Amino acid sequence: MSATATVPPSTVCDSMPAPLNPSTRVLMGPGPSDVHPRVLAALGLPLLGHLDPEFVALMDETMELTRQVFRTRNRLTLAVSGTGSAGMETVLVNLVEPGDRVLVCVNGVFGGRMVDVASRCGAEVHRIDRPFGEVFDPEEVREAVAKMRPKLVGIVHAETSTGAWQPVEEIARICHEYDALIALDTVTSLAGIPVEIDAWEIDAVYSGTQKCLSCPPGLAPVSFSPRAEEAIDRRRTKVQSWYLDLTMIRQYWGGDRVYHHTAPISMNYAYREALALVVEEGLEARWARHAAHHRVLRDGLEALGLRYVTDPAHTLPQLNCVYIPEGVDDLTVRRRLLNEWGIEIGGGLGPLKGKAWRIGLMGHSCRLANVTLLLSALETCLRDRGAVK
Amino acid sequence: MSATATVPPSTVCDSMPAPLNPSTRVLMGPGPSDVHPRVLAALGLPLLGHLDPEFVALMDETMELTRQVFRTRNRLTLAVSGTGSAGMETVLVNLVEPGDRVLVCVNGVFGGRMVDVASRCGAEVHRIDRPFGEVFDPEEVREAVAKMRPKLVGIVHAETSTGAWQPVEEIARICHEYDALIALDTVTSLAGIPVEIDAWEIDAVYSGTQKCLSCPPGLAPVSFSPRAEEAIDRRRTKVQSWYLDLTMIRQYWGGDRVYHHTAPISMNYAYREALALVVEEGLEARWARHAAHHRVLRDGLEALGLRYVTDPAHTLPQLNCVYIPEGVDDLTVRRRLLNEWGIEIGGGLGPLKGKAWRIGLMGHSCRLANVTLLLSALETCLRDRGAVK
């Protein structure tokens, strides 16, 4: 290993780097989604310092807008300085201590990731499983919670690897019956379908910026209920991650403004602008837009003979996971969509690798023009391969 | 706690958020520094997907440019998806396992942070201390290393809290004599003063983007020597942070392109452009520019009667930490600089809080016009308070 752990001198970059000139894409994969021009413009604004009174005011505004989008009044609501996976890790490292029992509901890649992260916190992790594409029934969660009596139950609202839409309200009620906290992954759901943190009594939630919020990846909105904050206050051990330790981070975002780390200024500009766009559109109107364009897409995909991985009753409008037809090569089609039309769709993950496509309709990407373009391009690709009559 | 862990319904944000319109600043604090217009323009470019062949090519180019700026041929050289502190945590969580002995040299806030982070990894942490503003002598490090025989020695090259410039070449040699790895904090040094990772035989190094690279905060360049990679390969335990686990991240940045987390696309555009600017200017020319403008600033500050916290032999050109004159109020002056001229300088950290200012001359902020402006504005503030005759 050691002998090859260096690389030969560069021949490529000795000359001046070429100008940065990325091709124009239509991002219809599982994220990132297309970013609204106003958000791109916000990214390009000159920087304030991270302790500048104007930036501090922007953080306050961002926290308030985040509460509105999560539909919560939780005080501890902010954006972690990392991507959605850092949000997952933030929730788990702050709520879980070594030896704590954690139950994770796994029906896709991101539930599996929760198991991995919780294990690294030293938790005693139990899992219940459903095949990729399916959702959990509240009664099977009740059975597991009653038997294991976990401190925390982790579940994914919108499974990015399958497009499954997990109802969670009843499951949250069951967790509380047994005095367990519930942590919810809303990376792909937030601002695309209803997310009601207070009404559903969710204790901890994380999301990402690059899905239905249509902001570039780089921040992870999180929120913690009073019960979850109490659990953090009652910790017997230090949070194992300094970078994600909310007992310190909340002093920077909260009243004291104690310096912790330097917040990503430009990303926070973009995030604020993306939130403003959501509030201006209105959450209900945004959910309706995702639902409406999804119906057009679904009808079109089914007319092309494509079959969904998920049951129609539990299919996310913003993530359409469909089986690749017999005899059609995954990469050939995706490469052609990208090279000829500039359209990105996603491949399958885990057991669906090579077997399914994931078509995103998220945030600013969720427009009728994109649906029509994709259906037309996909029809051409499939017809050329004889998969459509 | 619980009763107050929610906030009342918003009155501020029920109306539409106002347009984002940050004031223009001259950033001369300890970072972030002013961002070059070409980097701001790169930030505003439309997004590629994180697995797009063009983005993968950009990652390759970024790795190569990062090697050039670190002066290394280390294969494992990339940008972590978090700020500089995430870089520190990445180095420590990957190289340290529970029970490992770690020695940290502490002469400021960021050495102290290394102690905290290493402790959270379960390390047996030893520290040697120097007062804020001083640097370590190689012989005292030798003594500590010989006695403690640590697996890893952590030291800060450019202490952002004091402006102290720590020579490290001889210390690295001593570490290797005793078979210890050396980890170097170059958050504030990289691209401002010489950083020679291969020539000095540094095993692990991290930096931030918002200092002398003049990119917004949000990424942490890191690099690991073959010896350090071997240490990672020999781990008996999983890395405690999933998000910062290099055994997985290197598969995404390296040949296999295995999906780990969604890279912050826009920040990587900006980082690539910031690196291109460094390479175009040339590292030696950039170091010389920092040194030259520092001399003008130093002469001017001393002419105003201000005294450096650090010895001239160990003063960073890019971070000038000076005592606040008797009878002058810290916040009053800093607020006036900000409100009247738009200039940001930093306050003191730790024991220097309220007692010192930190004046940055980093990257794109390091221009003669800024030096002249600051000196003139500062003279006005001090004269008005009778501190300058």
PDB file of N, CA, C and O in Angstrom, chain B residues 75-130:
ATOM      1  N   ARG B  75      -1.004  10.450  -2.561  1.00  0.00           N
ATOM      2  CA  ARG B  75      -2.206  10.062  -3.288  1.00  0.00           C
ATOM      3  C   ARG B  75      -3.459  10.530  -2.544  1.00  0.00           C
ATOM      4  O   ARG B  75      -4.369  11.121  -3.131  1.00  0.00           O
ATOM      5  N   LEU B  76      -3.494  10.276  -1.234  1.00  0.00           N
ATOM      6  CA  LEU B  76      -4.696  10.585  -0.448  1.00  0.00           C
ATOM      7  C   LEU B  76      -4.720  12.078  -0.100  1.00  0.00           C
ATOM      8  O   LEU B  76      -4.322  12.504   0.987  1.00  0.00           O
ATOM      9  N   THR B  77      -5.142  12.863  -1.068  1.00  0.00           N
ATOM     10  CA  THR B  77      -5.161  14.325  -0.983  1.00  0.00           C
ATOM     11  C   THR B  77      -6.493  14.763  -1.565  1.00  0.00           C
ATOM     12  O   THR B  77      -6.760  14.534  -2.739  1.00  0.00           O
ATOM     13  N   LEU B  78      -7.341  15.364  -0.747  1.00  0.00           N
ATOM     14  CA  LEU B  78      -8.677  15.742  -1.215  1.00  0.00           C
ATOM     15  C   LEU B  78      -9.263  16.815  -0.311  1.00  0.00           C
ATOM     16  O   LEU B  78      -8.628  17.228   0.661  1.00  0.00           O
ATOM     17  N   ALA B  79     -10.461  17.263  -0.631  1.00  0.00           N
ATOM     18  CA  ALA B  79     -11.136  18.270   0.187  1.00  0.00           C
ATOM     19  C   ALA B  79     -12.317  17.630   0.909  1.00  0.00           C
ATOM     20  O   ALA B  79     -13.242  17.119   0.280  1.00  0.00           O
ATOM     21  N   VAL B  80     -12.267  17.662   2.238  1.00  0.00           N
ATOM     22  CA  VAL B  80     -13.356  17.141   3.065  1.00  0.00           C
ATOM     23  C   VAL B  80     -14.539  18.106   2.990  1.00  0.00           C
ATOM     24  O   VAL B  80     -14.357  19.322   2.953  1.00  0.00           O
ATOM     25  N   SER B  81     -15.760  17.553   3.026  1.00  0.00           N
ATOM     26  CA  SER B  81     -16.977  18.362   2.874  1.00  0.00           C
ATOM     27  C   SER B  81     -17.407  19.002   4.194  1.00  0.00           C
ATOM     28  O   SER B  81     -18.494  18.750   4.710  1.00  0.00           O
ATOM     29  N   GLY B  82     -16.533  19.844   4.735  1.00  0.00           N
ATOM     30  CA  GLY B  82     -16.825  20.588   5.958  1.00  0.00           C
ATOM     31  C   GLY B  82     -15.790  21.690   6.085  1.00  0.00           C
ATOM     32  O   GLY B  82     -14.912  21.810   5.227  1.00  0.00           O
ATOM     33  N   THR B  83     -15.863  22.487   7.144  1.00  0.00           N
ATOM     34  CA  THR B  83     -14.899  23.579   7.285  1.00  0.00           C
ATOM     35  C   THR B  83     -13.588  23.060   7.894  1.00  0.00           C
ATOM     36  O   THR B  83     -13.439  21.867   8.150  1.00  0.00           O
ATOM     37  N   GLY B  84     -12.633  23.960   8.113  1.00  0.00           N
ATOM     38  CA  GLY B  84     -11.310  23.583   8.625  1.00  0.00           C
ATOM     39  C   GLY B  84     -11.360  22.691   9.855  1.00  0.00           C
ATOM     40  O   GLY B  84     -10.570  21.748   9.986  1.00  0.00           O
ATOM     41  N   SER B  85     -12.294  22.958  10.759  1.00  0.00           N
ATOM     42  CA  SER B  85     -12.405  22.130  11.968  1.00  0.00           C
ATOM     43  C   SER B  85     -12.790  20.702  11.625  1.00  0.00           C
ATOM     44  O   SER B  85     -12.395  19.760  12.322  1.00  0.00           O
ATOM     45  N   ALA B  86     -13.551  20.517  10.559  1.00  0.00           N
ATOM     46  CA  ALA B  86     -13.868  19.164  10.097  1.00  0.00           C
ATOM     47  C   ALA B  86     -12.601  18.506   9.557  1.00  0.00           C
ATOM     48  O   ALA B  86     -12.436  17.288   9.639  1.00  0.00           O
ATOM     49  N   GLY B  87     -11.686  19.310   9.010  1.00  0.00           N
ATOM     50  CA  GLY B  87     -10.393  18.791   8.561  1.00  0.00           C
ATOM     51  C   GLY B  87      -9.587  18.269   9.740  1.00  0.00           C
ATOM     52  O   GLY B  87      -9.007  17.177   9.682  1.00  0.00           O
ATOM     53  N   MET B  88      -9.559  19.056  10.833  1.00  0.00           N
ATOM     54  CA  MET B  88      -8.872  18.602  12.049  1.00  0.00           C
ATOM     55  C   MET B  88      -9.463  17.284  12.521  1.00  0.00           C
ATOM     56  O   MET B  88      -8.746  16.321  12.810  1.00  0.00           O
ATOM     57  N   GLU B  89     -10.794  17.240  12.575  1.00  0.00           N
ATOM     58  CA  GLU B  89     -11.450  16.030  13.068  1.00  0.00           C
ATOM     59  C   GLU B  89     -11.192  14.839  12.142  1.00  0.00           C
ATOM     60  O   GLU B  89     -11.003  13.719  12.608  1.00  0.00           O
ATOM     61  N   THR B  90     -11.138  15.093  10.835  1.00  0.00           N
ATOM     62  CA  THR B  90     -10.858  14.019   9.877  1.00  0.00           C
ATOM     63  C   THR B  90      -9.495  13.392  10.144  1.00  0.00           C
ATOM     64  O   THR B  90      -9.349  12.163  10.165  1.00  0.00           O
ATOM     65  N   VAL B  91      -8.492  14.243  10.339  1.00  0.00           N
ATOM     66  CA  VAL B  91      -7.144  13.733  10.604  1.00  0.00           C
ATOM     67  C   VAL B  91      -7.146  12.898  11.881  1.00  0.00           C
ATOM     68  O   VAL B  91      -6.624  11.776  11.917  1.00  0.00           O
ATOM     69  N   LEU B  92      -7.775  13.396  12.929  1.00  0.00           N
ATOM     70  CA  LEU B  92      -7.695  12.703  14.214  1.00  0.00           C
ATOM     71  C   LEU B  92      -8.551  11.439  14.259  1.00  0.00           C
ATOM     72  O   LEU B  92      -8.092  10.399  14.733  1.00  0.00           O
ATOM     73  N   VAL B  93      -9.783  11.489  13.746  1.00  0.00           N
ATOM     74  CA  VAL B  93     -10.622  10.276  13.844  1.00  0.00           C
ATOM     75  C   VAL B  93     -10.085   9.144  12.967  1.00  0.00           C
ATOM     76  O   VAL B  93     -10.298   7.974  13.281  1.00  0.00           O
ATOM     77  N   ASN B  94      -9.378   9.491  11.889  1.00  0.00           N
ATOM     78  CA  ASN B  94      -8.855   8.440  11.021  1.00  0.00           C
ATOM     79  C   ASN B  94      -7.532   7.861  11.519  1.00  0.00           C
ATOM     80  O   ASN B  94      -7.244   6.690  11.290  1.00  0.00           O
ATOM     81  N   LEU B  95      -6.718   8.666  12.196  1.00  0.00           N
ATOM     82  CA  LEU B  95      -5.403   8.194  12.629  1.00  0.00           C
ATOM     83  C   LEU B  95      -5.375   7.700  14.065  1.00  0.00           C
ATOM     84  O   LEU B  95      -4.435   7.014  14.464  1.00  0.00           O
ATOM     85  N   VAL B  96      -6.371   8.059  14.843  1.00  0.00           N
ATOM     86  CA  VAL B  96      -6.334   7.726  16.271  1.00  0.00           C
ATOM     87  C   VAL B  96      -7.397   6.689  16.601  1.00  0.00           C
ATOM     88  O   VAL B  96      -8.547   6.814  16.174  1.00  0.00           O
ATOM     89  N   GLU B  97      -7.016   5.678  17.364  1.00  0.00           N
ATOM     90  CA  GLU B  97      -7.976   4.700  17.871  1.00  0.00           C
ATOM     91  C   GLU B  97      -7.990   4.779  19.389  1.00  0.00           C
ATOM     92  O   GLU B  97      -7.055   5.290  20.004  1.00  0.00           O
ATOM     93  N   PRO B  98      -9.065   4.277  19.991  1.00  0.00           N
ATOM     94  CA  PRO B  98      -9.144   4.330  21.459  1.00  0.00           C
ATOM     95  C   PRO B  98      -7.877   3.746  22.094  1.00  0.00           C
ATOM     96  O   PRO B  98      -7.409   2.678  21.693  1.00  0.00           O
ATOM     97  N   GLY B  99      -7.338   4.460  23.063  1.00  0.00           N
ATOM     98  CA  GLY B  99      -6.149   3.990  23.768  1.00  0.00           C
ATOM     99  C   GLY B  99      -4.837   4.449  23.159  1.00  0.00           C
ATOM    100  O   GLY B  99      -3.788   4.356  23.799  1.00  0.00           O
ATOM    101  N   ASP B 100      -4.860   4.954  21.919  1.00  0.00           N
ATOM    102  CA  ASP B 100      -3.627   5.450  21.299  1.00  0.00           C
ATOM    103  C   ASP B 100      -3.101   6.661  22.067  1.00  0.00           C
ATOM    104  O   ASP B 100      -3.873   7.482  22.543  1.00  0.00           O
ATOM    105  N   ARG B 101      -1.774   6.759  22.140  1.00  0.00           N
ATOM    106  CA  ARG B 101      -1.184   7.937  22.784  1.00  0.00           C
ATOM    107  C   ARG B 101      -0.990   9.047  21.762  1.00  0.00           C
ATOM    108  O   ARG B 101      -0.427   8.841  20.686  1.00  0.00           O
ATOM    109  N   VAL B 102      -1.475  10.240  22.095  1.00  0.00           N
ATOM    110  CA  VAL B 102      -1.354  11.408  21.223  1.00  0.00           C
ATOM    111  C   VAL B 102      -0.723  12.533  22.031  1.00  0.00           C
ATOM    112  O   VAL B 102      -1.106  12.778  23.177  1.00  0.00           O
ATOM    113  N   LEU B 103       0.263  13.195  21.441  1.00  0.00           N
ATOM    114  CA  LEU B 103       0.878  14.367  22.075  1.00  0.00           C
ATOM    115  C   LEU B 103       0.466  15.605  21.289  1.00  0.00           C
ATOM    116  O   LEU B 103       0.620  15.650  20.067  1.00  0.00           O
ATOM    117  N   VAL B 104      -0.051  16.609  21.971  1.00  0.00           N
ATOM    118  CA  VAL B 104      -0.434  17.848  21.293  1.00  0.00           C
ATOM    119  C   VAL B 104       0.368  19.007  21.875  1.00  0.00           C
ATOM    120  O   VAL B 104       0.503  19.128  23.100  1.00  0.00           O
ATOM    121  N   CYS B 105       0.907  19.826  20.978  1.00  0.00           N
ATOM    122  CA  CYS B 105       1.646  21.028  21.379  1.00  0.00           C
ATOM    123  C   CYS B 105       0.651  22.188  21.374  1.00  0.00           C
ATOM    124  O   CYS B 105       0.112  22.535  20.319  1.00  0.00           O
ATOM    125  N   VAL B 106       0.416  22.789  22.529  1.00  0.00           N
ATOM    126  CA  VAL B 106      -0.643  23.788  22.654  1.00  0.00           C
ATOM    127  C   VAL B 106      -0.049  25.171  22.961  1.00  0.00           C
ATOM    128  O   VAL B 106       0.522  25.395  24.022  1.00  0.00           O
ATOM    129  N   ASN B 107      -0.186  26.073  22.002  1.00  0.00           N
ATOM    130  CA  ASN B 107       0.219  27.461  22.265  1.00  0.00           C
ATOM    131  C   ASN B 107      -0.857  28.434  21.768  1.00  0.00           C
ATOM    132  O   ASN B 107      -0.562  29.568  21.414  1.00  0.00           O
ATOM    133  N   GLY B 108      -2.098  27.939  21.761  1.00  0.00           N
ATOM    134  CA  GLY B 108      -3.206  28.785  21.330  1.00  0.00           C
ATOM    135  C   GLY B 108      -4.491  27.986  21.311  1.00  0.00           C
ATOM    136  O   GLY B 108      -4.509  26.803  21.684  1.00  0.00           O
ATOM    137  N   VAL B 109      -5.553  28.622  20.845  1.00  0.00           N
ATOM    138  CA  VAL B 109      -6.877  28.008  20.870  1.00  0.00           C
ATOM    139  C   VAL B 109      -6.929  26.733  20.028  1.00  0.00           C
ATOM    140  O   VAL B 109      -7.575  25.751  20.390  1.00  0.00           O
ATOM    141  N   PHE B 110      -6.222  26.726  18.887  1.00  0.00           N
ATOM    142  CA  PHE B 110      -6.418  25.611  17.964  1.00  0.00           C
ATOM    143  C   PHE B 110      -5.623  24.371  18.374  1.00  0.00           C
ATOM    144  O   PHE B 110      -6.052  23.245  18.107  1.00  0.00           O
ATOM    145  N   GLY B 111      -4.503  24.574  19.079  1.00  0.00           N
ATOM    146  CA  GLY B 111      -3.847  23.444  19.729  1.00  0.00           C
ATOM    147  C   GLY B 111      -4.764  22.860  20.796  1.00  0.00           C
ATOM    148  O   GLY B 111      -4.919  21.635  20.909  1.00  0.00           O
ATOM    149  N   GLY B 112      -5.406  23.739  21.556  1.00  0.00           N
ATOM    150  CA  GLY B 112      -6.351  23.279  22.573  1.00  0.00           C
ATOM    151  C   GLY B 112      -7.498  22.484  21.963  1.00  0.00           C
ATOM    152  O   GLY B 112      -7.951  21.484  22.525  1.00  0.00           O
ATOM    153  N   ARG B 113      -7.946  22.917  20.800  1.00  0.00           N
ATOM    154  CA  ARG B 113      -9.032  22.197  20.124  1.00  0.00           C
ATOM    155  C   ARG B 113      -8.590  20.785  19.740  1.00  0.00           C
ATOM    156  O   ARG B 113      -9.365  19.844  19.815  1.00  0.00           O
ATOM    157  N   MET B 114      -7.325  20.658  19.308  1.00  0.00           N
ATOM    158  CA  MET B 114      -6.809  19.318  18.953  1.00  0.00           C
ATOM    159  C   MET B 114      -6.865  18.388  20.154  1.00  0.00           C
ATOM    160  O   MET B 114      -7.173  17.196  19.999  1.00  0.00           O
ATOM    161  N   VAL B 115      -6.550  18.910  21.334  1.00  0.00           N
ATOM    162  CA  VAL B 115      -6.610  18.095  22.551  1.00  0.00           C
ATOM    163  C   VAL B 115      -8.033  17.588  22.751  1.00  0.00           C
ATOM    164  O   VAL B 115      -8.265  16.401  23.004  1.00  0.00           O
ATOM    165  N   ASP B 116      -8.988  18.488  22.616  1.00  0.00           N
ATOM    166  CA  ASP B 116     -10.393  18.136  22.810  1.00  0.00           C
ATOM    167  C   ASP B 116     -10.827  17.063  21.808  1.00  0.00           C
ATOM    168  O   ASP B 116     -11.411  16.032  22.176  1.00  0.00           O
ATOM    169  N   VAL B 117     -10.511  17.289  20.525  1.00  0.00           N
ATOM    170  CA  VAL B 117     -10.941  16.347  19.487  1.00  0.00           C
ATOM    171  C   VAL B 117     -10.275  14.979  19.686  1.00  0.00           C
ATOM    172  O   VAL B 117     -10.935  13.937  19.600  1.00  0.00           O
ATOM    173  N   ALA B 118      -8.969  14.978  19.994  1.00  0.00           N
ATOM    174  CA  ALA B 118      -8.261  13.700  20.186  1.00  0.00           C
ATOM    175  C   ALA B 118      -8.828  12.958  21.393  1.00  0.00           C
ATOM    176  O   ALA B 118      -8.967  11.726  21.369  1.00  0.00           O
ATOM    177  N   SER B 119      -9.205  13.696  22.443  1.00  0.00           N
ATOM    178  CA  SER B 119      -9.795  13.044  23.625  1.00  0.00           C
ATOM    179  C   SER B 119     -11.107  12.371  23.259  1.00  0.00           C
ATOM    180  O   SER B 119     -11.409  11.277  23.736  1.00  0.00           O
ATOM    181  N   ARG B 120     -11.887  13.027  22.423  1.00  0.00           N
ATOM    182  CA  ARG B 120     -13.166  12.438  22.020  1.00  0.00           C
ATOM    183  C   ARG B 120     -12.981  11.179  21.178  1.00  0.00           C
ATOM    184  O   ARG B 120     -13.925  10.420  20.976  1.00  0.00           O
ATOM    185  N   CYS B 121     -11.767  10.998  20.619  1.00  0.00           N
ATOM    186  CA  CYS B 121     -11.476   9.756  19.883  1.00  0.00           C
ATOM    187  C   CYS B 121     -11.069   8.642  20.853  1.00  0.00           C
ATOM    188  O   CYS B 121     -10.710   7.555  20.411  1.00  0.00           O
ATOM    189  N   GLY B 122     -11.059   8.932  22.140  1.00  0.00           N
ATOM    190  CA  GLY B 122     -10.651   7.908  23.104  1.00  0.00           C
ATOM    191  C   GLY B 122      -9.147   7.798  23.248  1.00  0.00           C
ATOM    192  O   GLY B 122      -8.635   6.819  23.810  1.00  0.00           O
ATOM    193  N   ALA B 123      -8.409   8.778  22.756  1.00  0.00           N
ATOM    194  CA  ALA B 123      -6.952   8.739  22.853  1.00  0.00           C
ATOM    195  C   ALA B 123      -6.503   9.048  24.282  1.00  0.00           C
ATOM    196  O   ALA B 123      -7.229   9.683  25.050  1.00  0.00           O
ATOM    197  N   GLU B 124      -5.311   8.573  24.602  1.00  0.00           N
ATOM    198  CA  GLU B 124      -4.644   8.998  25.837  1.00  0.00           C
ATOM    199  C   GLU B 124      -3.852  10.239  25.432  1.00  0.00           C
ATOM    200  O   GLU B 124      -2.809  10.147  24.802  1.00  0.00           O
ATOM    201  N   VAL B 125      -4.385  11.408  25.753  1.00  0.00           N
ATOM    202  CA  VAL B 125      -3.798  12.649  25.234  1.00  0.00           C
ATOM    203  C   VAL B 125      -2.840  13.274  26.244  1.00  0.00           C
ATOM    204  O   VAL B 125      -3.184  13.437  27.422  1.00  0.00           O
ATOM    205  N   HIS B 126      -1.655  13.568  25.785  1.00  0.00           N
ATOM    206  CA  HIS B 126      -0.691  14.344  26.582  1.00  0.00           C
ATOM    207  C   HIS B 126      -0.525  15.681  25.891  1.00  0.00           C
ATOM    208  O   HIS B 126      -0.661  15.784  24.684  1.00  0.00           O
ATOM    209  N   ARG B 127      -0.216  16.710  26.659  1.00  0.00           N
ATOM    210  CA  ARG B 127      -0.009  18.010  26.027  1.00  0.00           C
ATOM    211  C   ARG B 127       1.210  18.682  26.622  1.00  0.00           C
ATOM    212  O   ARG B 127       1.564  18.466  27.783  1.00  0.00           O
ATOM    213  N   ILE B 128       1.890  19.451  25.779  1.00  0.00           N
ATOM    214  CA  ILE B 128       2.878  20.385  26.308  1.00  0.00           C
ATOM    215  C   ILE B 128       2.377  21.769  25.934  1.00  0.00           C
ATOM    216  O   ILE B 128       1.716  21.955  24.910  1.00  0.00           O
ATOM    217  N   ASP B 129       2.656  22.735  26.786  1.00  0.00           N
ATOM    218  CA  ASP B 129       2.082  24.065  26.610  1.00  0.00           C
ATOM    219  C   ASP B 129       3.154  25.144  26.500  1.00  0.00           C
ATOM    220  O   ASP B 129       4.221  25.051  27.110  1.00  0.00           O
ATOM    221  N   ARG B 130       2.821  26.139  25.720  1.00  0.00           N
ATOM    222  CA  ARG B 130       3.587  27.381  25.634  1.00  0.00           C
ATOM    223  C   ARG B 130       2.587  28.505  25.786  1.00  0.00           C
ATOM    224  O   ARG B 130       1.430  28.378  25.328  1.00  0.00           O
TER     225      ARG B 130
END
